């Protein structure tokens, strides 16, 4: 159960866009919080004041990188990471099936047969940060030799990289909530980048991708060859984790360990748990990391979840070692009269 709750207060524009009810990613920067929702193409920053987080500033991704479908289409950001002066964000890279509207059975059949691909979902980007450790921290397009960069576009995005993968290619055209490809979570340490997959889950085994993005041009990233890598140019490595049938909902470094928020791959409420993969973020990574049994994944927290609401979507470790969790589709009791939403703070075992 949560130790306590903390209010995250958003401005009027974000409430109008329902960012506060669609939170999908969170990361602390030592002073404030970086957050993203899955219905916009922005990232938000809040600072602590009087026991809550407020003072929201929003940053449009299109101000720093060229998004494939422009600034007005959502990017479905499902993971944030911060490392060595960079802020990383990753889209879901998933297709989506249209929602069914009740009371319209004929239209519902057609909508269920319609699968959409939205190009802004297929992005991985990193932004230089300036002013870290202060309330005025912000991303910039350039900072000396550092420049914002994006991995996106036909043939360059992560989904296209998997086109011939023997495990994952059969799932690329399947919508995310149907156990198709669906990225949720990113963790970065130096040149190593872990990408979590909510789906597919393969006979109970979840998948993490490990990649090493590098600057290509001033505004572009490309993937470098990785030891033991797979695919064209050996540009990625797969890790299979026995999460007992669950997929990855978020990733967060904790020292040399990697915390994994595990939850359903499909449109279900639970179960949800946080597990620790020891040594995964260390300099050499864990031994025998390609296939990780459940016995090597230590349960450390169980965020609450609701029925039809309160879906844990993002987590970050706070300065005192506790875990903050944010929720998509928050229950009415999680919303505050001042336009905020409560995050949970849980102890880590």
Tab-separated table of C-alpha atoms in Angstrom, residues 7-345:
chain	number	residue	atom	x	y	z
A	7	UNK	CA	-0.624	16.084	-5.547
A	8	UNK	CA	0.618	16.928	-9.042
A	9	UNK	CA	-1.031	20.180	-10.075
A	10	UNK	CA	-1.356	21.129	-13.750
A	11	UNK	CA	-2.296	24.353	-15.517
A	12	UNK	CA	-5.557	25.052	-17.336
A	13	UNK	CA	-4.223	24.225	-20.815
A	14	UNK	CA	-3.010	20.801	-19.734
A	15	UNK	CA	-6.260	20.065	-17.953
A	16	UNK	CA	-8.156	21.003	-21.120
A	17	UNK	CA	-5.986	18.490	-23.008
A	18	UNK	CA	-6.521	15.963	-20.184
A	19	UNK	CA	-2.792	15.487	-19.718
A	20	UNK	CA	-3.295	14.978	-15.983
A	21	UNK	CA	-5.677	12.052	-16.625
A	22	UNK	CA	-3.466	10.397	-19.253
A	23	UNK	CA	-0.071	10.335	-17.535
A	24	UNK	CA	2.178	7.696	-19.066
A	25	UNK	CA	5.753	8.523	-18.003
A	26	UNK	CA	7.629	10.197	-15.151
A	27	UNK	CA	11.231	10.838	-14.143
A	28	UNK	CA	12.736	12.927	-11.352
A	29	UNK	CA	15.637	15.297	-11.950
A	30	UNK	CA	16.634	15.727	-8.312
A	31	UNK	CA	14.616	18.915	-7.937
A	32	UNK	CA	11.396	18.447	-9.880
A	33	UNK	CA	9.534	15.979	-12.060
A	34	UNK	CA	9.457	15.401	-15.799
A	35	UNK	CA	6.141	13.955	-16.988
A	36	UNK	CA	4.462	13.018	-20.248
A	37	UNK	CA	0.954	12.051	-21.270
A	38	UNK	CA	0.030	9.732	-24.093
A	39	UNK	CA	-2.415	12.122	-25.789
A	40	UNK	CA	-0.038	14.979	-26.665
A	41	UNK	CA	3.373	15.650	-28.206
A	42	UNK	CA	4.729	17.544	-25.202
A	43	UNK	CA	6.661	16.945	-22.002
A	44	UNK	CA	5.947	18.738	-18.740
A	45	UNK	CA	8.032	19.843	-15.756
A	46	UNK	CA	6.756	20.400	-12.210
A	47	UNK	CA	8.613	21.643	-9.131
A	48	UNK	CA	7.988	20.878	-5.429
A	49	UNK	CA	6.169	23.497	-3.371
A	50	UNK	CA	4.455	23.109	-0.001
A	51	UNK	CA	4.116	19.336	-0.162
A	52	UNK	CA	2.951	19.111	-3.762
A	53	UNK	CA	4.350	19.554	-7.277
A	54	UNK	CA	3.185	22.514	-9.366
A	55	UNK	CA	4.537	25.409	-11.452
A	56	UNK	CA	4.032	23.436	-14.635
A	57	UNK	CA	6.011	24.301	-17.745
A	58	UNK	CA	5.261	22.518	-21.010
A	59	UNK	CA	7.708	21.848	-23.841
A	60	UNK	CA	6.545	20.877	-27.334
A	61	UNK	CA	8.760	18.172	-28.826
A	62	UNK	CA	8.443	19.765	-32.262
A	63	UNK	CA	10.356	22.804	-30.973
A	64	UNK	CA	13.473	20.625	-30.666
A	65	UNK	CA	13.226	17.857	-33.288
A	66	UNK	CA	11.371	17.249	-36.533
A	67	UNK	CA	8.443	14.949	-35.767
A	68	UNK	CA	7.415	12.647	-38.643
A	69	UNK	CA	3.789	13.834	-38.656
A	70	UNK	CA	4.308	17.378	-37.383
A	71	UNK	CA	3.547	19.081	-34.100
A	72	UNK	CA	-0.219	18.593	-34.008
A	73	UNK	CA	-0.349	14.776	-33.940
A	74	UNK	CA	0.092	13.024	-30.593
A	75	UNK	CA	3.393	11.222	-29.988
A	76	UNK	CA	2.042	8.717	-27.448
A	77	UNK	CA	5.117	9.135	-25.246
A	78	UNK	CA	5.358	6.025	-23.055
A	79	UNK	CA	8.737	6.434	-21.404
A	80	UNK	CA	11.109	9.118	-20.111
A	81	UNK	CA	14.723	8.768	-18.990
A	82	UNK	CA	17.356	11.190	-17.736
A	83	UNK	CA	21.088	10.535	-17.815
A	84	UNK	CA	24.246	12.645	-17.999
A	85	UNK	CA	22.507	15.881	-18.953
A	86	UNK	CA	20.098	14.347	-21.481
A	87	UNK	CA	16.343	13.837	-21.370
A	88	UNK	CA	15.132	10.858	-23.413
A	89	UNK	CA	11.584	10.116	-24.605
A	90	UNK	CA	10.178	7.157	-26.512
A	91	UNK	CA	6.864	6.683	-28.275
A	92	UNK	CA	4.820	3.505	-28.167
A	93	UNK	CA	5.729	2.442	-31.740
A	94	UNK	CA	2.337	0.712	-31.742
A	95	UNK	CA	-0.599	0.567	-34.073
A	96	UNK	CA	-4.033	1.099	-32.588
A	97	UNK	CA	-7.479	-0.335	-33.185
A	98	UNK	CA	-10.309	2.172	-33.164
A	99	UNK	CA	-12.442	2.365	-30.037
A	100	UNK	CA	-15.964	0.952	-30.059
A	101	UNK	CA	-18.770	3.363	-29.230
A	102	UNK	CA	-21.692	1.830	-27.385
A	103	UNK	CA	-25.136	1.905	-28.982
A	104	UNK	CA	-23.830	1.762	-32.560
A	105	UNK	CA	-23.386	-1.973	-33.353
A	106	UNK	CA	-22.925	-1.581	-37.115
A	107	UNK	CA	-20.320	1.140	-36.710
A	108	UNK	CA	-18.691	-0.851	-33.927
A	109	UNK	CA	-18.001	-3.743	-36.297
A	110	UNK	CA	-16.349	-1.400	-38.783
A	111	UNK	CA	-14.338	0.358	-36.109
A	112	UNK	CA	-13.048	-2.934	-34.729
A	113	UNK	CA	-11.760	-3.797	-38.206
A	114	UNK	CA	-9.873	-0.500	-38.538
A	115	UNK	CA	-6.212	-0.425	-37.495
A	116	UNK	CA	-4.373	2.897	-37.588
A	117	UNK	CA	-0.690	3.764	-37.823
A	118	UNK	CA	0.246	7.243	-36.566
A	119	UNK	CA	3.818	8.178	-37.429
A	120	UNK	CA	4.547	10.346	-34.384
A	121	UNK	CA	4.227	7.232	-32.220
A	122	UNK	CA	7.341	5.804	-33.894
A	123	UNK	CA	9.960	8.073	-32.308
A	124	UNK	CA	12.923	7.860	-29.949
A	125	UNK	CA	14.509	11.188	-29.071
A	126	UNK	CA	16.942	12.830	-26.695
A	127	UNK	CA	17.175	16.482	-25.716
A	128	UNK	CA	20.068	18.334	-24.048
A	129	UNK	CA	19.149	19.791	-20.657
A	130	UNK	CA	20.495	23.062	-19.276
A	131	UNK	CA	20.094	24.353	-15.726
A	132	UNK	CA	19.875	20.898	-14.154
A	133	UNK	CA	19.361	20.956	-10.398
A	134	UNK	CA	17.443	24.243	-10.560
A	135	UNK	CA	13.740	25.069	-11.003
A	136	UNK	CA	14.625	26.559	-14.401
A	137	UNK	CA	15.939	23.333	-15.956
A	138	UNK	CA	14.808	23.075	-19.562
A	139	UNK	CA	15.538	21.238	-22.802
A	140	UNK	CA	17.259	23.079	-25.647
A	141	UNK	CA	17.854	22.372	-29.308
A	142	UNK	CA	21.618	22.868	-28.982
A	143	UNK	CA	24.094	23.322	-26.148
A	144	UNK	CA	27.650	23.572	-27.427
A	145	UNK	CA	28.545	20.231	-28.990
A	146	UNK	CA	25.309	18.640	-27.803
A	147	UNK	CA	22.237	18.725	-30.017
A	148	UNK	CA	18.725	17.329	-29.892
A	149	UNK	CA	18.298	14.216	-31.994
A	150	UNK	CA	15.571	11.822	-33.087
A	151	UNK	CA	15.413	8.268	-34.390
A	152	UNK	CA	12.348	8.154	-36.624
A	153	UNK	CA	11.105	7.769	-40.160
A	154	UNK	CA	10.681	4.820	-42.554
A	155	UNK	CA	13.500	2.314	-42.237
A	156	UNK	CA	15.046	4.146	-39.282
A	157	UNK	CA	12.563	3.704	-36.436
A	158	UNK	CA	12.743	0.883	-33.916
A	159	UNK	CA	9.745	-0.992	-35.328
A	160	UNK	CA	11.218	-1.115	-38.836
A	161	UNK	CA	14.496	-2.351	-37.348
A	162	UNK	CA	12.596	-5.441	-36.169
A	163	UNK	CA	11.078	-6.265	-39.570
A	164	UNK	CA	13.000	-9.550	-39.883
A	165	UNK	CA	13.283	-10.445	-36.206
A	166	UNK	CA	12.232	-14.074	-35.642
A	167	UNK	CA	10.520	-13.329	-32.322
A	168	UNK	CA	8.981	-9.895	-32.852
A	169	UNK	CA	8.305	-9.382	-36.574
A	170	UNK	CA	5.006	-11.360	-36.512
A	171	UNK	CA	3.614	-8.787	-34.052
A	172	UNK	CA	4.533	-5.546	-35.843
A	173	UNK	CA	1.187	-5.093	-37.626
A	174	UNK	CA	-0.905	-6.114	-34.607
A	175	UNK	CA	-2.298	-3.274	-32.443
A	176	UNK	CA	-0.560	-2.789	-29.134
A	177	UNK	CA	-3.569	-3.655	-26.991
A	178	UNK	CA	-3.963	-6.919	-28.949
A	179	UNK	CA	-0.501	-8.126	-27.766
A	180	UNK	CA	1.191	-6.436	-30.702
A	181	UNK	CA	4.374	-4.396	-30.504
A	182	UNK	CA	3.971	-1.749	-27.807
A	183	UNK	CA	6.899	0.087	-26.203
A	184	UNK	CA	6.475	1.253	-22.607
A	185	UNK	CA	9.488	2.379	-20.629
A	186	UNK	CA	13.070	3.453	-21.230
A	187	UNK	CA	16.139	3.372	-18.988
A	188	UNK	CA	19.522	4.865	-19.894
A	189	UNK	CA	22.983	4.490	-18.399
A	190	UNK	CA	25.838	5.901	-20.465
A	191	UNK	CA	25.666	4.513	-23.989
A	192	UNK	CA	23.333	1.645	-23.003
A	193	UNK	CA	19.610	2.174	-23.578
A	194	UNK	CA	16.982	-0.346	-22.463
A	195	UNK	CA	13.559	-0.262	-24.128
A	196	UNK	CA	10.666	-2.093	-22.440
A	197	UNK	CA	7.958	-3.889	-24.406
A	198	UNK	CA	4.464	-4.087	-22.985
A	199	UNK	CA	3.830	-6.473	-25.841
A	200	UNK	CA	4.269	-8.899	-27.258
A	201	UNK	CA	4.483	-11.277	-24.324
A	202	UNK	CA	5.746	-14.616	-25.645
A	203	UNK	CA	4.369	-17.588	-23.715
A	204	UNK	CA	4.621	-15.577	-20.504
A	205	UNK	CA	8.008	-13.982	-21.276
A	206	UNK	CA	8.378	-10.212	-21.631
A	207	UNK	CA	10.987	-8.604	-23.873
A	208	UNK	CA	13.505	-5.806	-23.326
A	209	UNK	CA	15.514	-4.347	-26.188
A	210	UNK	CA	19.019	-3.002	-25.611
A	211	UNK	CA	20.352	-0.444	-28.104
A	212	UNK	CA	23.128	2.133	-28.381
A	213	UNK	CA	21.952	5.309	-30.139
A	214	UNK	CA	24.589	7.754	-31.363
A	215	UNK	CA	24.466	11.211	-32.900
A	216	UNK	CA	24.341	10.948	-36.688
A	217	UNK	CA	23.628	14.428	-37.946
A	218	UNK	CA	22.881	17.476	-35.855
A	219	UNK	CA	19.239	16.482	-35.564
A	220	UNK	CA	19.326	12.716	-36.057
A	221	UNK	CA	20.256	9.582	-34.139
A	222	UNK	CA	21.303	6.221	-35.495
A	223	UNK	CA	21.966	2.906	-33.808
A	224	UNK	CA	25.534	1.716	-33.363
A	225	UNK	CA	26.585	-1.913	-33.485
A	226	UNK	CA	26.157	-3.625	-30.127
A	227	UNK	CA	28.170	-6.622	-28.835
A	228	UNK	CA	26.119	-9.770	-29.287
A	229	UNK	CA	23.622	-7.785	-31.320
A	230	UNK	CA	20.980	-8.965	-33.765
A	231	UNK	CA	19.338	-7.676	-36.904
A	232	UNK	CA	20.827	-5.553	-39.710
A	233	UNK	CA	24.207	-4.283	-38.533
A	234	UNK	CA	23.786	-6.084	-35.169
A	235	UNK	CA	22.096	-2.955	-33.806
A	236	UNK	CA	20.001	-4.397	-30.984
A	237	UNK	CA	20.023	-7.112	-28.371
A	238	UNK	CA	17.010	-8.877	-26.862
A	239	UNK	CA	16.494	-9.876	-23.239
A	240	UNK	CA	13.642	-12.233	-22.298
A	241	UNK	CA	12.294	-11.835	-18.758
A	242	UNK	CA	9.888	-14.181	-17.041
A	243	UNK	CA	7.411	-11.672	-15.621
A	244	UNK	CA	4.890	-14.479	-15.123
A	245	UNK	CA	2.731	-13.484	-18.072
A	246	UNK	CA	2.950	-9.710	-17.627
A	247	UNK	CA	4.486	-7.135	-19.928
A	248	UNK	CA	6.669	-4.113	-19.185
A	249	UNK	CA	4.807	-0.925	-18.245
A	250	UNK	CA	7.830	1.181	-17.228
A	251	UNK	CA	11.546	0.987	-16.435
A	252	UNK	CA	13.573	2.939	-13.878
A	253	UNK	CA	17.239	2.651	-12.833
A	254	UNK	CA	17.978	2.254	-9.117
A	255	UNK	CA	21.728	2.308	-8.635
A	256	UNK	CA	23.094	-0.564	-10.708
A	257	UNK	CA	19.711	-2.314	-10.645
A	258	UNK	CA	16.770	-1.932	-12.996
A	259	UNK	CA	13.236	-1.617	-11.625
A	260	UNK	CA	10.531	-2.988	-13.899
A	261	UNK	CA	6.871	-2.038	-13.581
A	262	UNK	CA	5.085	-5.169	-14.800
A	263	UNK	CA	1.436	-5.226	-15.839
A	264	UNK	CA	-0.979	-6.717	-18.366
A	265	UNK	CA	-0.028	-6.565	-22.031
A	266	UNK	CA	-3.652	-6.296	-23.140
A	267	UNK	CA	-6.642	-4.203	-22.071
A	268	UNK	CA	-6.880	-5.545	-18.508
A	269	UNK	CA	-6.600	-3.900	-15.082
A	270	UNK	CA	-4.095	-6.137	-13.279
A	271	UNK	CA	-2.151	-7.640	-11.691
A	272	UNK	CA	0.606	-5.030	-11.361
A	273	UNK	CA	3.928	-5.350	-9.539
A	274	UNK	CA	7.421	-3.855	-9.471
A	275	UNK	CA	10.410	-6.202	-9.677
A	276	UNK	CA	14.139	-5.593	-9.361
A	277	UNK	CA	16.630	-6.952	-11.919
A	278	UNK	CA	19.894	-6.781	-10.018
A	279	UNK	CA	22.991	-5.520	-11.815
A	280	UNK	CA	21.231	-4.800	-15.096
A	281	UNK	CA	22.398	-1.160	-15.160
A	282	UNK	CA	25.945	-1.946	-13.994
A	283	UNK	CA	28.986	-1.324	-16.211
A	284	UNK	CA	29.074	-4.887	-17.510
A	285	UNK	CA	25.401	-5.732	-17.177
A	286	UNK	CA	24.188	-8.974	-15.595
A	287	UNK	CA	25.605	-12.354	-16.519
A	288	UNK	CA	23.350	-14.615	-18.588
A	289	UNK	CA	21.072	-11.677	-19.332
A	290	UNK	CA	19.506	-12.985	-22.542
A	291	UNK	CA	17.018	-15.190	-20.651
A	292	UNK	CA	16.128	-14.081	-17.109
A	293	UNK	CA	14.065	-16.486	-14.962
A	294	UNK	CA	11.468	-15.279	-12.491
A	295	UNK	CA	13.763	-16.282	-9.629
A	296	UNK	CA	16.195	-13.523	-10.694
A	297	UNK	CA	13.489	-10.837	-10.595
A	298	UNK	CA	12.870	-9.763	-6.996
A	299	UNK	CA	9.394	-8.341	-6.167
A	300	UNK	CA	9.807	-4.980	-4.407
A	301	UNK	CA	6.424	-3.193	-4.578
A	302	UNK	CA	2.786	-3.698	-5.533
A	303	UNK	CA	1.099	-0.481	-6.708
A	304	UNK	CA	-2.679	-0.499	-6.291
A	305	UNK	CA	-4.888	-0.584	-9.361
A	306	UNK	CA	-8.593	-0.139	-9.967
A	307	UNK	CA	-11.332	-1.780	-11.996
A	308	UNK	CA	-11.623	0.187	-15.216
A	309	UNK	CA	-9.483	2.995	-13.793
A	310	UNK	CA	-6.278	3.724	-11.839
A	311	UNK	CA	-3.833	2.004	-14.196
A	312	UNK	CA	-0.187	2.363	-13.011
A	313	UNK	CA	1.771	3.706	-15.997
A	314	UNK	CA	4.961	5.374	-14.787
A	315	UNK	CA	7.368	5.289	-11.849
A	316	UNK	CA	10.452	7.076	-10.573
A	317	UNK	CA	12.706	6.712	-7.533
A	318	UNK	CA	12.689	9.792	-5.292
A	319	UNK	CA	15.648	11.171	-3.382
A	320	UNK	CA	14.681	9.350	-0.174
A	321	UNK	CA	14.632	5.987	-1.959
A	322	UNK	CA	10.851	5.673	-2.148
A	323	UNK	CA	8.965	5.027	-5.383
A	324	UNK	CA	6.505	7.472	-6.954
A	325	UNK	CA	3.871	5.978	-9.269
A	326	UNK	CA	1.545	7.861	-11.647
A	327	UNK	CA	-1.681	6.542	-13.147
A	328	UNK	CA	-3.531	6.611	-16.441
A	329	UNK	CA	-7.345	6.848	-16.233
A	330	UNK	CA	-7.272	7.964	-12.576
A	331	UNK	CA	-10.239	7.139	-10.363
A	332	UNK	CA	-12.426	10.117	-9.354
A	333	UNK	CA	-10.954	10.050	-5.843
A	334	UNK	CA	-7.488	10.642	-7.280
A	335	UNK	CA	-8.486	14.006	-8.801
A	336	UNK	CA	-8.290	17.184	-6.702
A	337	UNK	CA	-10.616	20.226	-6.783
A	338	UNK	CA	-7.653	22.429	-7.755
A	339	UNK	CA	-7.146	20.550	-11.021
A	340	UNK	CA	-4.459	18.198	-9.797
A	341	UNK	CA	-4.075	14.460	-9.588
A	342	UNK	CA	-2.582	12.342	-6.814
A	343	UNK	CA	0.501	10.203	-7.371
A	344	UNK	CA	1.270	7.380	-4.955
A	345	UNK	CA	4.523	7.086	-2.998
